[in-house]
Coordinates of C-alpha atoms in Angstrom, one line a residue:
M1 CA 119.6 156.7 79.5
L2 CA 119.7 158.3 83.0
F3 CA 120.8 161.8 83.8
S4 CA 123.0 160.3 86.5
S5 CA 124.7 157.7 84.3
N6 CA 128.3 157.9 83.2
I7 CA 127.5 157.7 79.5
F8 CA 125.2 160.7 79.8
L9 CA 127.5 162.8 81.9
Y10 CA 130.8 162.1 80.1
I11 CA 129.7 161.3 76.5
F12 CA 126.1 162.3 75.6
L13 CA 125.9 165.7 77.2
P14 CA 129.4 167.0 76.2
L15 CA 128.8 165.8 72.6
L16 CA 125.4 167.5 72.5
L17 CA 126.6 170.8 73.9
T18 CA 129.5 170.8 71.4
F19 CA 127.3 170.2 68.4
Y20 CA 124.6 172.5 69.7
F21 CA 126.8 175.6 70.3
L22 CA 129.0 175.1 67.3
S23 CA 126.0 174.9 64.9
Q24 CA 124.1 177.7 63.4
Y25 CA 120.9 178.8 65.2
R26 CA 118.6 177.4 62.5
Y27 CA 119.9 173.9 63.0
R28 CA 119.7 173.8 66.8
N29 CA 116.2 172.5 67.1
F30 CA 117.1 169.7 64.7
I31 CA 120.2 168.8 66.7
L32 CA 118.1 168.7 70.0
L33 CA 115.6 166.4 68.2
I34 CA 118.2 164.0 67.0
F35 CA 119.9 163.7 70.3
S36 CA 116.6 163.3 72.1
L37 CA 115.7 160.4 69.8
I38 CA 119.1 158.9 70.7
F39 CA 118.4 159.5 74.4
Y40 CA 115.1 157.7 74.2
A41 CA 116.3 154.9 71.9
F42 CA 119.2 154.1 74.3
D43 CA 116.8 152.3 76.7
S44 CA 113.7 151.9 74.6
L45 CA 114.7 151.3 71.0
R46 CA 111.6 149.1 70.3
Y47 CA 109.3 152.0 71.1
V48 CA 110.9 154.8 69.1
G49 CA 108.5 154.0 66.3
L50 CA 105.5 154.4 68.7
L51 CA 106.9 157.7 69.9
G52 CA 107.2 158.8 66.3
I53 CA 103.7 157.8 65.5
V54 CA 102.2 159.7 68.4
T55 CA 104.3 162.8 67.5
L56 CA 103.2 162.7 63.8
F57 CA 99.6 162.1 64.7
N58 CA 99.3 165.0 67.1
Y59 CA 101.3 167.4 64.8
Y60 CA 99.1 166.8 61.7
Y61 CA 95.8 166.3 63.7
A62 CA 96.1 169.6 65.4
K63 CA 96.6 171.4 62.1
H64 CA 93.2 170.1 61.0
L65 CA 91.4 170.4 64.4
L66 CA 89.8 173.8 63.9
W67 CA 87.2 172.9 61.4
K68 CA 84.3 175.3 61.0
G69 CA 81.5 174.4 63.4
Q70 CA 81.8 174.0 67.1
K71 CA 80.2 170.6 67.1
K72 CA 82.7 169.2 64.6
Q73 CA 85.6 170.7 66.5
K74 CA 84.4 169.0 69.7
I75 CA 84.1 165.6 68.0
L76 CA 87.5 166.0 66.5
L77 CA 89.0 166.9 69.8
A78 CA 87.3 163.9 71.5
V79 CA 88.7 161.6 68.8
G80 CA 92.2 163.0 69.2
I81 CA 92.1 162.6 73.0
A82 CA 90.7 159.1 72.6
F83 CA 93.6 158.1 70.3
N84 CA 96.2 159.3 72.7
L85 CA 94.5 157.6 75.7
S86 CA 93.9 154.4 73.8
I87 CA 97.7 153.9 73.4
L88 CA 98.2 154.7 77.1
I89 CA 95.4 152.3 78.2
Y90 CA 96.6 149.5 76.0
F91 CA 100.2 149.5 77.2
K92 CA 99.7 150.5 80.8
Y93 CA 96.2 149.1 81.8
T94 CA 95.4 146.1 79.7
N95 CA 96.8 143.6 82.0
F96 CA 95.4 145.4 85.0
F97 CA 92.0 145.2 83.5
I98 CA 92.4 141.5 82.7
S99 CA 93.6 140.7 86.2
T100 CA 90.8 142.8 87.8
C101 CA 88.1 141.1 85.8
A102 CA 89.7 137.7 86.7
D103 CA 89.6 138.7 90.4
L104 CA 86.0 139.8 90.3
T105 CA 85.0 136.6 88.4
K106 CA 86.7 134.4 90.9
Y107 CA 85.2 136.3 93.8
F108 CA 81.6 136.1 92.6
S109 CA 81.6 132.8 90.8
G110 CA 84.4 130.9 92.4
S111 CA 86.0 130.1 89.1
L112 CA 88.5 131.8 86.9
A113 CA 86.9 132.5 83.5
W114 CA 89.3 135.1 82.2
G115 CA 92.4 134.4 80.2
S116 CA 96.0 135.1 81.2
T117 CA 97.6 138.5 80.9
I118 CA 99.3 139.5 77.6
D119 CA 103.0 140.1 77.1
V120 CA 103.3 143.9 76.7
A121 CA 106.2 146.1 78.0
L122 CA 105.5 149.6 79.2
P123 CA 107.1 152.2 77.0
I124 CA 109.3 154.6 79.0
G125 CA 107.7 157.9 79.7
I126 CA 104.3 157.0 78.1
S127 CA 102.3 158.6 80.9
F128 CA 104.1 161.9 80.4
F129 CA 104.2 162.2 76.7
T130 CA 100.5 161.2 76.5
F131 CA 99.6 164.2 78.8
H132 CA 101.8 166.4 76.7
A133 CA 99.8 165.4 73.6
I134 CA 96.4 165.9 75.2
S135 CA 97.3 169.3 76.6
Y136 CA 98.5 170.4 73.1
L137 CA 95.3 169.3 71.4
I138 CA 93.1 171.0 74.0
D139 CA 95.1 174.2 73.9
V140 CA 94.9 174.3 70.1
Y141 CA 91.1 173.6 70.3
K142 CA 90.7 176.5 72.9
K143 CA 92.9 178.7 70.7
K144 CA 95.4 179.3 73.4
V145 CA 98.1 178.4 70.9
A146 CA 98.2 178.1 67.1
P147 CA 99.0 174.7 65.7
C148 CA 102.8 174.4 65.2
S149 CA 103.7 174.9 61.5
N150 CA 107.1 173.2 61.6
L151 CA 107.4 169.5 62.1
V152 CA 111.0 169.6 63.4
D153 CA 110.0 172.3 65.9
F154 CA 107.0 170.4 67.2
S155 CA 108.9 167.1 67.3
M156 CA 111.7 168.7 69.2
Y157 CA 109.2 170.1 71.8
F158 CA 107.4 166.8 72.1
M159 CA 110.5 164.6 72.3
M160 CA 112.9 167.0 74.1
F161 CA 114.9 164.7 76.4
P162 CA 114.9 166.9 79.5
H163 CA 111.2 166.3 80.0
L164 CA 110.5 163.3 77.8
I165 CA 110.9 160.5 80.3
A166 CA 109.6 161.7 83.7
G167 CA 108.5 165.3 83.3
P168 CA 108.0 168.0 84.3
I169 CA 104.8 168.2 82.1
V170 CA 105.7 171.1 79.9
R171 CA 102.8 172.5 77.8
Y172 CA 103.5 173.8 74.3
S173 CA 102.2 177.2 75.3
E174 CA 104.8 177.5 78.0
I175 CA 107.8 177.3 75.7
E176 CA 106.3 178.2 72.3
S177 CA 108.2 181.5 72.0
S178 CA 111.5 179.8 72.9
I179 CA 111.0 177.1 70.3
K180 CA 110.9 179.7 67.6
Q181 CA 113.4 182.2 69.0
R182 CA 115.6 182.0 72.1
V183 CA 118.6 183.8 73.5
I184 CA 121.2 181.9 75.4
N185 CA 123.5 183.9 77.6
W186 CA 126.0 183.1 80.2
D187 CA 123.7 183.9 83.2
L188 CA 121.1 181.4 81.9
F189 CA 123.7 178.7 81.1
F190 CA 125.4 179.2 84.5
S191 CA 122.0 178.9 86.2
G192 CA 121.3 175.7 84.3
I193 CA 124.6 174.1 85.3
V194 CA 124.1 175.0 89.0
R195 CA 120.5 173.6 88.9
F196 CA 121.7 170.4 87.2
C197 CA 124.5 169.8 89.7
L198 CA 122.2 170.3 92.7
G199 CA 119.7 167.9 91.2
L200 CA 122.4 165.4 90.7
G201 CA 123.4 165.7 94.3
K202 CA 119.8 165.3 95.5
K203 CA 119.6 162.0 93.5
I204 CA 123.1 160.5 94.2
L205 CA 124.0 161.8 97.6
L206 CA 120.6 161.8 99.3
A207 CA 117.9 159.8 97.5
D208 CA 120.2 156.8 96.6
Q209 CA 121.5 156.7 100.1
L210 CA 118.1 156.7 101.6
A211 CA 117.0 154.0 99.1
S212 CA 119.6 151.7 100.5
I213 CA 117.8 151.8 103.8
S214 CA 114.2 151.8 102.7
G215 CA 114.8 149.0 100.2
K216 CA 116.3 146.7 102.7
I217 CA 113.6 147.4 105.3
F218 CA 110.8 146.8 102.8
S219 CA 112.4 143.5 101.9
L220 CA 112.3 142.6 105.6
S221 CA 108.6 143.3 105.5
N222 CA 108.2 140.7 102.8
Q223 CA 110.1 138.2 104.9
G224 CA 108.2 138.8 108.1
E225 CA 111.3 140.1 110.0
L226 CA 110.1 143.7 110.5
N227 CA 109.4 145.4 113.8
T228 CA 107.8 148.8 114.6
P229 CA 111.0 150.9 114.9
L230 CA 112.3 149.6 111.6
A231 CA 108.9 150.1 109.9
W232 CA 108.9 153.8 110.9
L233 CA 112.6 154.2 109.8
G234 CA 111.7 152.6 106.4
I235 CA 108.8 154.8 105.6
I236 CA 110.6 158.0 106.8
C237 CA 113.5 157.2 104.6
Y238 CA 111.2 156.5 101.7
T239 CA 109.3 159.7 102.2
F240 CA 112.5 161.7 101.7
Q241 CA 113.9 159.4 99.1
I242 CA 111.0 159.8 96.7
Y243 CA 111.1 163.6 97.2
Y244 CA 114.8 163.9 96.5
D245 CA 114.7 161.3 93.7
F246 CA 111.9 163.1 91.8
S247 CA 112.7 166.7 92.6
G248 CA 116.4 165.9 91.8
Y249 CA 115.3 164.6 88.4
T250 CA 113.2 167.7 87.8
D251 CA 116.1 170.0 88.8
M252 CA 118.4 168.2 86.4
G253 CA 115.7 168.5 83.6
I254 CA 115.1 172.2 84.3
G255 CA 118.9 172.8 84.4
L256 CA 119.5 171.1 81.1
A257 CA 116.6 173.1 79.5
K258 CA 118.2 176.3 80.7
M259 CA 121.5 175.3 79.1
F260 CA 119.7 175.1 75.8
G261 CA 117.7 178.4 76.3
F262 CA 114.4 177.1 77.6
S263 CA 112.6 177.9 80.9
F264 CA 110.6 174.9 82.1
P265 CA 107.9 175.4 84.8
E266 CA 108.8 174.6 88.4
N267 CA 107.7 171.2 89.7
F268 CA 108.4 171.3 93.4
Q269 CA 108.5 174.0 96.1
Q270 CA 109.5 172.2 99.2
P271 CA 106.2 170.4 99.6
Y272 CA 106.9 168.9 103.0
R273 CA 106.8 172.4 104.5
S274 CA 103.1 172.6 103.6
S275 CA 100.6 173.3 106.5
N276 CA 97.7 171.4 104.8
I277 CA 97.1 168.9 102.1
G278 CA 95.8 171.4 99.7
T279 CA 99.1 173.3 99.9
F280 CA 101.0 170.1 99.6
W281 CA 99.4 169.4 96.2
R282 CA 100.1 172.9 95.0
T283 CA 103.8 172.4 95.7
W284 CA 104.3 168.7 94.9
H285 CA 104.5 167.6 91.2
M286 CA 103.1 171.0 90.4
T287 CA 102.9 170.5 86.7
L288 CA 100.8 167.3 87.1
G289 CA 98.5 169.0 89.6
R290 CA 97.9 172.0 87.3
W291 CA 97.3 169.6 84.4
F292 CA 94.5 167.8 86.3
K293 CA 93.1 171.1 87.5
D294 CA 93.0 172.7 84.1
Y295 CA 92.0 169.8 81.9
L296 CA 89.8 167.7 84.3
Y297 CA 88.8 169.4 87.6
I298 CA 87.7 172.7 86.1
P299 CA 85.8 171.0 83.1
L300 CA 84.0 168.9 85.7
G301 CA 82.8 172.0 87.4
G302 CA 85.6 172.6 89.9
N303 CA 84.3 174.3 93.0
R304 CA 81.7 176.4 91.2
R305 CA 78.8 174.2 92.3
S306 CA 77.7 172.6 95.6
L307 CA 80.1 171.4 98.2
A308 CA 79.0 167.8 97.5
R309 CA 79.7 168.2 93.8
T310 CA 83.1 169.8 94.6
C311 CA 84.0 166.8 96.8
L312 CA 82.9 164.4 94.0
N313 CA 85.1 166.2 91.5
L314 CA 88.0 165.9 93.9
L315 CA 87.5 162.2 94.3
I316 CA 87.3 161.7 90.5
V317 CA 90.4 163.7 89.9
F318 CA 92.5 162.0 92.5
F319 CA 91.2 158.5 91.6
L320 CA 92.5 159.2 88.1
C321 CA 95.7 160.7 89.5
G322 CA 96.4 157.6 91.4
L323 CA 95.6 155.4 88.4
W324 CA 97.9 157.6 86.2
H325 CA 100.8 156.8 88.5
G326 CA 100.3 153.0 88.1
A327 CA 98.1 150.2 87.1
S328 CA 97.7 148.9 90.7
Y329 CA 95.1 149.0 93.5
T330 CA 97.8 150.6 95.7
F331 CA 98.1 153.6 93.5
I332 CA 94.3 154.0 93.3
I333 CA 94.0 153.9 97.0
W334 CA 96.9 156.4 97.3
G335 CA 95.1 158.8 95.0
L336 CA 91.8 158.3 96.8
W337 CA 93.6 158.9 100.1
Y338 CA 94.4 162.4 99.0
G339 CA 90.9 162.9 97.5
V340 CA 89.3 162.1 100.9
L341 CA 91.7 164.3 102.8
L342 CA 91.1 167.2 100.5
C343 CA 87.3 166.7 100.8
I344 CA 87.7 166.8 104.6
E345 CA 89.7 170.0 104.4
R346 CA 87.1 171.5 102.1
V347 CA 84.2 170.6 104.4
L348 CA 86.1 171.9 107.5
K349 CA 86.8 175.2 105.8
E350 CA 83.4 175.9 104.2
K351 CA 81.1 174.4 106.9
Y352 CA 83.1 175.3 110.0
G353 CA 85.6 177.9 108.9
I354 CA 88.5 175.7 110.0
L355 CA 91.8 175.8 108.1
I356 CA 94.7 174.0 109.8
Q357 CA 97.9 176.0 109.5
G358 CA 101.2 176.8 111.3
T359 CA 103.5 174.2 112.9
T360 CA 100.6 172.0 113.9
G361 CA 99.5 171.9 110.3
I362 CA 103.0 171.1 109.0
I363 CA 103.4 168.2 111.4
A364 CA 99.9 166.8 110.7
S365 CA 100.3 167.2 106.9
F366 CA 103.7 165.5 106.9
F367 CA 102.3 162.6 108.9
L368 CA 99.4 162.1 106.5
V369 CA 101.6 162.4 103.5
M370 CA 103.9 159.8 105.0
M371 CA 101.0 157.4 105.5
G372 CA 100.1 157.9 101.9
W373 CA 103.6 156.8 100.8
V374 CA 102.9 153.4 102.5
F375 CA 100.4 152.6 99.8
F376 CA 102.7 154.1 97.1
S377 CA 105.7 152.1 98.1
Q378 CA 104.2 148.6 98.6
P379 CA 103.5 146.2 95.7
T380 CA 100.1 145.1 96.9
L381 CA 97.3 146.2 99.2
G382 CA 98.0 143.2 101.4
A383 CA 101.6 144.3 101.8
A384 CA 100.5 147.9 102.5
F385 CA 98.1 146.8 105.3
L386 CA 100.8 144.5 106.8
Y387 CA 103.1 147.4 106.8
F388 CA 100.5 149.6 108.6
D389 CA 100.1 146.8 111.1
K390 CA 103.8 146.9 111.9
L391 CA 103.8 150.7 112.1
F392 CA 101.1 150.7 114.8
S393 CA 101.5 147.3 116.5
F394 CA 104.3 148.5 118.8
D395 CA 106.3 145.4 118.0
M396 CA 109.7 146.0 119.5
T397 CA 111.2 142.6 119.0
A398 CA 114.4 142.5 116.9
Q399 CA 114.7 139.0 115.5
Y400 CA 117.7 139.6 113.3
Y401 CA 118.0 143.4 112.7
N402 CA 117.7 146.6 114.7
L403 CA 118.0 150.3 114.0
S404 CA 121.8 150.4 114.5
F405 CA 122.2 147.9 111.7
F406 CA 120.8 150.5 109.2
L407 CA 121.5 153.8 110.9
T408 CA 125.3 153.9 110.6
C409 CA 127.0 157.2 111.1
D410 CA 127.1 158.1 107.4
K411 CA 123.4 157.2 107.0
I412 CA 122.5 159.3 110.1
V413 CA 124.2 162.3 108.5
V414 CA 122.3 161.7 105.2
L415 CA 119.0 161.5 107.0
C416 CA 119.6 164.6 109.0
L417 CA 120.7 166.6 105.9
S418 CA 117.6 165.3 104.1
I419 CA 115.3 166.6 106.8
F420 CA 117.2 169.9 107.0
F421 CA 117.1 170.6 103.2
A422 CA 113.4 169.6 103.0
F423 CA 112.2 172.0 105.7
F424 CA 114.7 174.9 105.5
N425 CA 113.9 177.7 103.1
F426 CA 116.2 177.6 100.1
D427 CA 114.2 179.9 97.8
F428 CA 117.1 182.3 97.4
F429 CA 119.1 179.5 95.7
Y430 CA 116.7 179.3 92.8
S431 CA 115.6 182.9 92.7
P432 CA 116.0 184.5 89.3
A433 CA 116.3 188.0 90.8
K434 CA 119.5 190.1 90.5
E435 CA 122.3 188.2 92.1
Y436 CA 125.3 189.6 93.9
T437 CA 128.9 188.3 93.4
S438 CA 128.9 186.6 96.8
L439 CA 125.8 184.6 96.0
L440 CA 127.1 183.7 92.6
C441 CA 130.3 182.4 94.2
L442 CA 128.3 180.4 96.7
K443 CA 126.2 178.8 94.0
A444 CA 129.3 178.0 91.9
A445 CA 131.2 176.5 94.9
S446 CA 128.2 174.5 96.0
A447 CA 127.7 173.1 92.5
I448 CA 131.3 172.1 92.1
I449 CA 131.4 170.4 95.5
V450 CA 128.2 168.6 94.9
L451 CA 129.3 167.5 91.4
I452 CA 132.7 166.2 92.7
F453 CA 131.1 164.2 95.5
S454 CA 128.3 162.9 93.2
C455 CA 130.7 161.7 90.5
A456 CA 133.0 160.1 93.2
Y457 CA 130.1 158.2 94.7
M458 CA 128.9 157.0 91.3
A459 CA 132.4 155.8 90.5
L460 CA 132.6 153.8 93.7
Y461 CA 129.0 152.6 94.1
G462 CA 127.1 153.2 90.9
F463 CA 123.6 154.7 90.8
K464 CA 119.9 153.6 91.0
P465 CA 117.1 154.2 88.5
F466 CA 114.7 157.1 89.1
I467 CA 111.5 156.0 90.8
Y468 CA 109.3 157.9 88.3
F469 CA 110.7 156.1 85.3
Q470 CA 108.1 153.4 86.0
F471 CA 105.3 155.8 85.1

């Protein structure tokens, strides 16, 4: 079920809000749990049992994790992490492993000795709930949180639909107090409604419009009908499309959580305004970046050792970050692209005292990020390299299509608005500080207008799936 679908907006959410606020407080976690299961089962009924198994395992395993003896605790933690990763690896990477071995065998021996891939579908949201489980076990092991003592409470946290499918990655420690006791007031509920409406507008009015351009241009690339101007238009549109698609989903998730009394961590802070790649990764998919930092980069040694070791740690982290996004060479190269860029920044800073900042840094960082999206958006490395060839070949021929075919007046407006909202400072719109009546009226009016236009567009043209649902 999608946050932007009619069944969610007009049936699921109104029913949930009605049951939730008419029920006694002690039943609200149970109601959220039941509706979250319905939400997940709507599109992935066959894997509800798997989600239940993972939930039950981590709940009971964490309760018995803190045995006496540091060595036993480490072994138990390793086993728990291995269990969660084994499920992710089986469903997401088995076929990638088989095809990779087949490619290597064919390359070195000239014959295909490996069998065919297996028929296994990817459970929705598996990458996200696996990371939720691992973070919970590690935090219990480090005694940052006590094991949850109530199965309903833990299951509600683990399966809560605002973050279940595509994040943000919410650690148990971040909402532990709200799970047990939370106060819902009008200010929080109003803030949640506004955040949800703005996220819906990002998705429907910006991301989906840009997707209609980038999708068509990428299909031209497959047909060999692409020229340089169209290639640049396609990747520029995709750059803003994926930002508004994912940040829009995050805004909707954070807004929904606020309606029910939870405060989720922020996941985006206008990353395209970053003046270097390090800042970009501190403002893009922030909960994932912090997850890798806290549970992988720092345990590897972080930047506490030599410069060479720091760079190696960065390459390992971003190799796995790319692999986490998808079982494909393109995602691995995309991750390593950032690992290399961050290593270069680290060397420039520590060896030569150079840190690129200001307008020059913003332009350079945006260009490098956009080049990374070429790998992310293309199905194969071959397709990605062909796209790069079109970007820099200065091929101006227009066999069948030109820019005016895609950049109609309405699409030009959408693209200009996308650029404006990505680079103009809108922190005041999300600020939790004391608000004046004029600002409240502005937020309310903006939310109503965006909601009306979004619903009207969906009624006329429908909606597209979220990009990050594939992860």
